[in-house]
């Protein structure tokens, strides 16, 4: 759920990850309170724009985030009242006197009572320290079975007044080895670009992502822009661009039986969650969060 903004205009946004939220009939009742809250607060609204090639199943409802998909995350962080500290990469976790000692890449460490890990599973398995010995052999087998797709996402930002004339807000591109999805992102979110300028998002295929995973962002961006000339030959030159490498995009193979969470240590608590333990969509994230909460309650 990543939203980028133009360096020249913060109101010109582009969703580089998830594009919209699909609520299936299965989860409509279970998670209704979450959807009601997000819709009431204006964080989500029904998707009304045309997305060409989208497969709509009976009973599905699709929503977009007017302020960008990252506004969903920001909403929950704000409601929680937590103090968020960004830009700290965890490298080692040690068990010290019934506490967790967490070491950071930049140096220094902090003590915690409880740890919840929600990063991609390969990054959990890369952590050093006591945590390596706390993962049982059966848990390790389950964790190493998780598989991800990978792709690149390119955001194009334009000056106010730029016209991008296509009959759709977003389109799935078929039979193209490079590009699988293009969105006129402000139109998808039903935002008038008269004042801030339009934005375009391009998602590559997972096969292209895998083949070019080790290449520089600059080289990959050049290839994507070249290929866009065949998909949208009249696309104007953007005022600025941003390209993101999703090494771990969507989960293609989850933890067996989708348990929602995995507890690595009970006292003090260390629990893992996220879409790797359910499925790669918004409802999967909610399901995992609720499972983590059940594991957390006895320790509060």
Short mmCIF file of C-alpha atoms in Angstrom, two decimals:
data_model
loop_
_atom_site.label_atom_id
_atom_site.label_comp_id
_atom_site.label_asym_id
_atom_site.label_seq_id
_atom_site.Cartn_x
_atom_site.Cartn_y
_atom_site.Cartn_z
CA UNK A 1 0.00 0.00 0.00
CA UNK A 2 2.47 2.57 -1.25
CA UNK A 3 1.53 5.98 -2.63
CA UNK A 4 4.15 8.25 -4.19
CA UNK A 5 3.76 11.97 -4.81
CA UNK A 6 5.23 14.34 -7.31
CA UNK A 7 8.31 16.21 -6.02
CA UNK A 8 6.77 19.37 -7.49
CA UNK A 9 3.20 18.90 -6.27
CA UNK A 10 2.30 16.78 -3.21
CA UNK A 11 -1.34 16.67 -4.39
CA UNK A 12 -0.28 14.77 -7.52
CA UNK A 13 -0.21 11.18 -6.26
CA UNK A 14 0.29 7.71 -7.70
CA UNK A 15 -0.41 4.31 -6.12
CA UNK A 16 2.66 2.20 -6.80
CA UNK A 17 1.43 -0.96 -5.09
CA UNK A 18 -2.18 -2.02 -4.50
CA UNK A 19 -4.53 -0.22 -6.90
CA UNK A 20 -7.94 -0.83 -5.35
CA UNK A 21 -9.59 -2.89 -2.62
CA UNK A 22 -11.91 -5.76 -3.51
CA UNK A 23 -14.42 -6.91 -0.89
CA UNK A 24 -15.68 -10.42 -1.57
CA UNK A 25 -19.03 -11.77 -0.31
CA UNK A 26 -17.12 -14.13 2.00
CA UNK A 27 -15.61 -11.22 3.94
CA UNK A 28 -18.45 -8.70 3.55
CA UNK A 29 -20.00 -9.79 6.84
CA UNK A 30 -16.84 -10.66 8.79
CA UNK A 31 -15.11 -7.33 8.09
CA UNK A 32 -18.14 -5.07 7.60
CA UNK A 33 -17.22 -2.80 10.53
CA UNK A 34 -13.80 -2.09 8.98
CA UNK A 35 -15.32 -1.16 5.62
CA UNK A 36 -18.03 0.95 7.27
CA UNK A 37 -15.39 2.92 9.18
CA UNK A 38 -13.19 3.53 6.13
CA UNK A 39 -16.15 4.54 3.97
CA UNK A 40 -17.61 6.84 6.65
CA UNK A 41 -14.23 8.52 7.16
CA UNK A 42 -13.79 8.98 3.39
CA UNK A 43 -10.65 6.86 3.34
CA UNK A 44 -12.35 4.56 0.83
CA UNK A 45 -15.10 5.17 -1.70
CA UNK A 46 -16.72 2.93 -4.32
CA UNK A 47 -14.76 2.44 -7.53
CA UNK A 48 -16.84 3.99 -10.33
CA UNK A 49 -14.18 4.46 -13.04
CA UNK A 50 -13.73 2.03 -15.92
CA UNK A 51 -10.92 -0.50 -15.47
CA UNK A 52 -10.65 -2.29 -18.78
CA UNK A 53 -9.99 -6.01 -18.50
CA UNK A 54 -10.82 -6.27 -14.80
CA UNK A 55 -12.45 -9.59 -13.88
CA UNK A 56 -15.43 -8.90 -11.62
CA UNK A 57 -16.92 -11.86 -9.78
CA UNK A 58 -20.52 -11.94 -8.61
CA UNK A 59 -20.97 -10.16 -5.30
CA UNK A 60 -17.58 -8.41 -5.34
CA UNK A 61 -17.41 -4.72 -4.44
CA UNK A 62 -14.41 -2.59 -5.42
CA UNK A 63 -13.20 0.53 -3.63
CA UNK A 64 -10.51 3.15 -4.22
CA UNK A 65 -8.70 5.44 -1.79
CA UNK A 66 -9.17 9.08 -2.94
CA UNK A 67 -6.01 10.25 -1.14
CA UNK A 68 -3.96 7.27 -2.25
CA UNK A 69 -3.88 3.68 -1.03
CA UNK A 70 -1.33 4.51 1.71
CA UNK A 71 -4.02 6.62 3.40
CA UNK A 72 -5.53 3.34 4.68
CA UNK A 73 -2.35 2.58 6.62
CA UNK A 74 -2.06 6.19 7.81
CA UNK A 75 -5.66 6.07 9.05
CA UNK A 76 -5.03 3.03 11.24
CA UNK A 77 -1.74 4.38 12.59
CA UNK A 78 -3.46 7.64 13.53
CA UNK A 79 -6.38 5.84 15.18
CA UNK A 80 -4.03 3.61 17.17
CA UNK A 81 -2.19 6.53 18.75
CA UNK A 82 1.14 4.74 18.41
CA UNK A 83 4.42 6.56 17.97
CA UNK A 84 5.87 5.46 14.65
CA UNK A 85 9.62 5.45 14.05
CA UNK A 86 10.57 5.10 10.39
CA UNK A 87 13.84 4.28 8.67
CA UNK A 88 15.24 1.75 11.14
CA UNK A 89 16.27 -1.59 9.67
CA UNK A 90 16.30 -4.42 12.20
CA UNK A 91 19.22 -6.83 11.81
CA UNK A 92 19.43 -8.86 15.05
CA UNK A 93 17.05 -9.92 17.83
CA UNK A 94 18.32 -11.33 21.15
CA UNK A 95 16.54 -12.66 24.23
CA UNK A 96 17.80 -10.75 27.27
CA UNK A 97 16.25 -11.18 30.76
CA UNK A 98 12.66 -11.72 29.56
CA UNK A 99 12.97 -8.83 27.10
CA UNK A 100 13.82 -8.56 23.43
CA UNK A 101 16.99 -6.71 22.54
CA UNK A 102 16.64 -5.40 18.98
CA UNK A 103 19.72 -4.26 17.05
CA UNK A 104 19.52 -1.87 14.11
CA UNK A 105 21.63 -1.68 10.99
CA UNK A 106 22.70 1.88 11.75
CA UNK A 107 23.91 0.82 15.21
CA UNK A 108 22.43 0.84 18.66
CA UNK A 109 19.79 -1.37 20.25
CA UNK A 110 16.49 -1.10 22.15
CA UNK A 111 14.60 -3.35 24.55
CA UNK A 112 11.00 -4.45 23.93
CA UNK A 113 8.42 -6.48 25.84
CA UNK A 114 6.68 -7.83 22.72
CA UNK A 115 7.67 -8.07 19.05
CA UNK A 116 5.32 -8.42 16.08
CA UNK A 117 7.05 -9.02 12.75
CA UNK A 118 5.05 -8.28 9.60
CA UNK A 119 7.80 -7.98 6.99
CA UNK A 120 8.05 -10.48 4.12
CA UNK A 121 9.04 -13.96 5.32
CA UNK A 122 12.48 -13.98 3.61
CA UNK A 123 13.39 -10.89 5.63
CA UNK A 124 12.29 -12.63 8.84
CA UNK A 125 14.56 -15.54 7.99
CA UNK A 126 17.48 -13.15 7.37
CA UNK A 127 17.37 -11.81 10.94
CA UNK A 128 20.37 -12.71 13.06
CA UNK A 129 20.77 -13.34 16.80
CA UNK A 130 18.78 -15.62 19.11
CA UNK A 131 15.75 -15.52 16.83
CA UNK A 132 17.47 -17.97 14.47
CA UNK A 133 17.49 -20.61 17.19
CA UNK A 134 13.92 -19.89 18.33
CA UNK A 135 12.34 -20.92 15.04
CA UNK A 136 11.55 -24.65 15.22
CA UNK A 137 12.40 -26.95 12.33
CA UNK A 138 8.73 -27.38 11.39
CA UNK A 139 8.18 -23.61 11.49
CA UNK A 140 11.27 -23.08 9.35
CA UNK A 141 9.96 -25.54 6.76
CA UNK A 142 6.65 -23.68 6.63
CA UNK A 143 8.33 -20.27 6.39
CA UNK A 144 10.72 -21.33 3.63
CA UNK A 145 7.78 -22.65 1.58
CA UNK A 146 6.35 -19.13 1.11
CA UNK A 147 6.71 -17.75 -2.42
CA UNK A 148 6.33 -14.23 -3.81
CA UNK A 149 5.95 -12.60 -7.19
CA UNK A 150 8.16 -9.63 -7.98
CA UNK A 151 7.62 -6.65 -10.26
CA UNK A 152 8.47 -3.02 -10.89
CA UNK A 153 6.08 -0.08 -10.64
CA UNK A 154 6.68 3.19 -12.47
CA UNK A 155 4.94 6.44 -11.54
CA UNK A 156 4.74 9.31 -14.04
CA UNK A 157 3.81 12.80 -12.84
CA UNK A 158 2.60 15.62 -15.08
CA UNK A 159 2.09 19.36 -14.86
CA UNK A 160 -1.40 20.75 -14.30
CA UNK A 161 -3.29 21.09 -17.57
CA UNK A 162 -1.69 18.05 -19.24
CA UNK A 163 -4.25 15.99 -21.15
CA UNK A 164 -4.11 12.20 -21.28
CA UNK A 165 -6.93 11.15 -23.57
CA UNK A 166 -7.87 7.50 -23.15
CA UNK A 167 -11.38 6.02 -22.74
CA UNK A 168 -10.50 4.18 -19.52
CA UNK A 169 -9.12 5.01 -16.07
CA UNK A 170 -7.01 1.86 -15.91
CA UNK A 171 -6.36 -1.09 -18.16
CA UNK A 172 -4.97 -4.60 -17.84
CA UNK A 173 -2.56 -5.19 -20.71
CA UNK A 174 -2.78 -8.69 -22.21
CA UNK A 175 -0.06 -10.62 -24.01
CA UNK A 176 2.66 -8.05 -23.32
CA UNK A 177 5.89 -9.51 -21.88
CA UNK A 178 6.83 -6.22 -20.20
CA UNK A 179 3.72 -4.39 -18.98
CA UNK A 180 0.60 -5.87 -17.36
CA UNK A 181 -1.29 -2.85 -16.01
CA UNK A 182 -1.56 0.89 -16.68
CA UNK A 183 -3.56 3.36 -14.63
CA UNK A 184 -4.35 7.02 -15.20
CA UNK A 185 -4.19 7.17 -11.46
CA UNK A 186 -6.08 10.36 -10.69
CA UNK A 187 -8.93 9.16 -12.94
CA UNK A 188 -8.97 5.77 -11.22
CA UNK A 189 -9.35 7.57 -7.89
CA UNK A 190 -11.87 9.98 -9.50
CA UNK A 191 -9.71 13.01 -8.71
CA UNK A 192 -9.92 16.10 -10.92
CA UNK A 193 -6.40 16.86 -12.17
CA UNK A 194 -7.18 20.41 -13.28
CA UNK A 195 -5.25 21.93 -10.37
CA UNK A 196 -2.60 19.33 -9.60
CA UNK A 197 -1.92 17.52 -12.86
CA UNK A 198 -2.51 13.88 -13.82
CA UNK A 199 -0.41 10.85 -12.86
CA UNK A 200 0.14 7.50 -14.53
CA UNK A 201 1.13 4.18 -12.96
CA UNK A 202 2.70 1.30 -14.89
CA UNK A 203 3.09 -2.20 -13.44
CA UNK A 204 5.42 -4.67 -15.11
CA UNK A 205 4.73 -8.37 -15.50
CA UNK A 206 6.11 -10.67 -12.83
CA UNK A 207 8.26 -12.44 -15.43
CA UNK A 208 9.89 -9.12 -16.35
CA UNK A 209 10.32 -8.38 -12.64
CA UNK A 210 12.09 -11.68 -12.04
CA UNK A 211 14.35 -11.36 -15.08
CA UNK A 212 15.42 -7.81 -14.19
CA UNK A 213 15.47 -8.00 -10.40
CA UNK A 214 19.20 -7.36 -10.15
CA UNK A 215 19.33 -4.53 -12.69
CA UNK A 216 19.51 -0.87 -11.67
CA UNK A 217 16.29 1.07 -11.25
CA UNK A 218 17.46 3.54 -13.91
CA UNK A 219 17.97 0.82 -16.53
CA UNK A 220 14.62 -0.81 -15.76
CA UNK A 221 12.82 2.54 -15.93
CA UNK A 222 14.29 3.19 -19.38
CA UNK A 223 12.99 -0.16 -20.63
CA UNK A 224 9.51 0.45 -19.20
CA UNK A 225 9.32 3.90 -20.80
CA UNK A 226 10.38 2.45 -24.16
CA UNK A 227 7.70 -0.23 -23.96
CA UNK A 228 5.06 2.33 -22.97
CA UNK A 229 5.44 3.92 -26.40
CA UNK A 230 3.71 0.87 -27.90
CA UNK A 231 0.98 0.73 -25.24
CA UNK A 232 0.23 4.49 -25.20
CA UNK A 233 2.05 6.04 -28.18
CA UNK A 234 0.63 9.53 -27.51
CA UNK A 235 1.60 9.63 -23.82
CA UNK A 236 3.15 13.04 -23.03
CA UNK A 237 6.63 13.36 -21.53
CA UNK A 238 6.29 13.43 -17.73
CA UNK A 239 7.59 16.27 -15.57
CA UNK A 240 9.05 13.71 -13.12
CA UNK A 241 9.12 9.97 -12.53
CA UNK A 242 9.61 7.45 -9.74
CA UNK A 243 10.30 3.73 -10.08
CA UNK A 244 9.91 1.13 -7.34
CA UNK A 245 11.30 -2.39 -7.21
CA UNK A 246 8.91 -4.79 -5.49
CA UNK A 247 11.21 -7.72 -4.64
CA UNK A 248 8.33 -9.16 -2.59
CA UNK A 249 5.13 -8.21 -4.35
CA UNK A 250 2.13 -10.50 -3.91
CA UNK A 251 2.29 -13.81 -2.07
CA UNK A 252 1.84 -16.65 -4.56
CA UNK A 253 2.23 -19.44 -1.99
CA UNK A 254 1.30 -18.77 1.63
CA UNK A 255 2.08 -20.57 4.86
CA UNK A 256 0.24 -23.94 4.72
CA UNK A 257 -3.39 -23.78 5.92
CA UNK A 258 -3.27 -19.94 6.26
CA UNK A 259 -3.13 -19.75 10.10
CA UNK A 260 -3.09 -15.93 10.15
CA UNK A 261 -0.05 -15.76 12.43
CA UNK A 262 2.87 -17.78 13.75
CA UNK A 263 4.11 -17.52 17.32
CA UNK A 264 7.88 -18.05 17.51
CA UNK A 265 8.20 -17.49 21.29
CA UNK A 266 5.55 -17.20 24.00
CA UNK A 267 7.15 -15.40 26.92
CA UNK A 268 8.23 -12.80 26.02
CA UNK A 269 6.00 -12.87 22.98
CA UNK A 270 7.41 -12.86 19.45
CA UNK A 271 4.75 -13.33 16.78
CA UNK A 272 4.77 -13.05 12.98
CA UNK A 273 1.86 -11.90 10.83
CA UNK A 274 0.96 -10.42 7.47
CA UNK A 275 -0.33 -11.59 4.11
CA UNK A 276 2.18 -14.46 4.02
CA UNK A 277 -0.01 -16.13 6.66
CA UNK A 278 -3.35 -15.51 4.91
CA UNK A 279 -3.59 -14.02 1.40
CA UNK A 280 -2.37 -10.96 -0.49
CA UNK A 281 -5.33 -8.62 -0.27
CA UNK A 282 -6.84 -6.18 2.21
CA UNK A 283 -9.11 -8.79 3.80
CA UNK A 284 -6.12 -11.10 4.19
CA UNK A 285 -4.27 -8.36 6.07
CA UNK A 286 -7.28 -7.76 8.32
CA UNK A 287 -7.62 -11.49 9.00
CA UNK A 288 -3.97 -11.76 9.98
CA UNK A 289 -4.20 -8.66 12.19
CA UNK A 290 -7.15 -10.16 14.08
CA UNK A 291 -5.25 -13.44 14.54
CA UNK A 292 -2.20 -11.55 15.85
CA UNK A 293 -4.46 -9.69 18.28
CA UNK A 294 -5.80 -13.00 19.66
CA UNK A 295 -2.20 -14.14 20.26
CA UNK A 296 -1.41 -10.79 21.84
CA UNK A 297 -4.36 -10.50 24.27
CA UNK A 298 -3.05 -12.84 27.01
CA UNK A 299 0.14 -10.77 27.18
CA UNK A 300 -1.51 -7.36 27.66
#
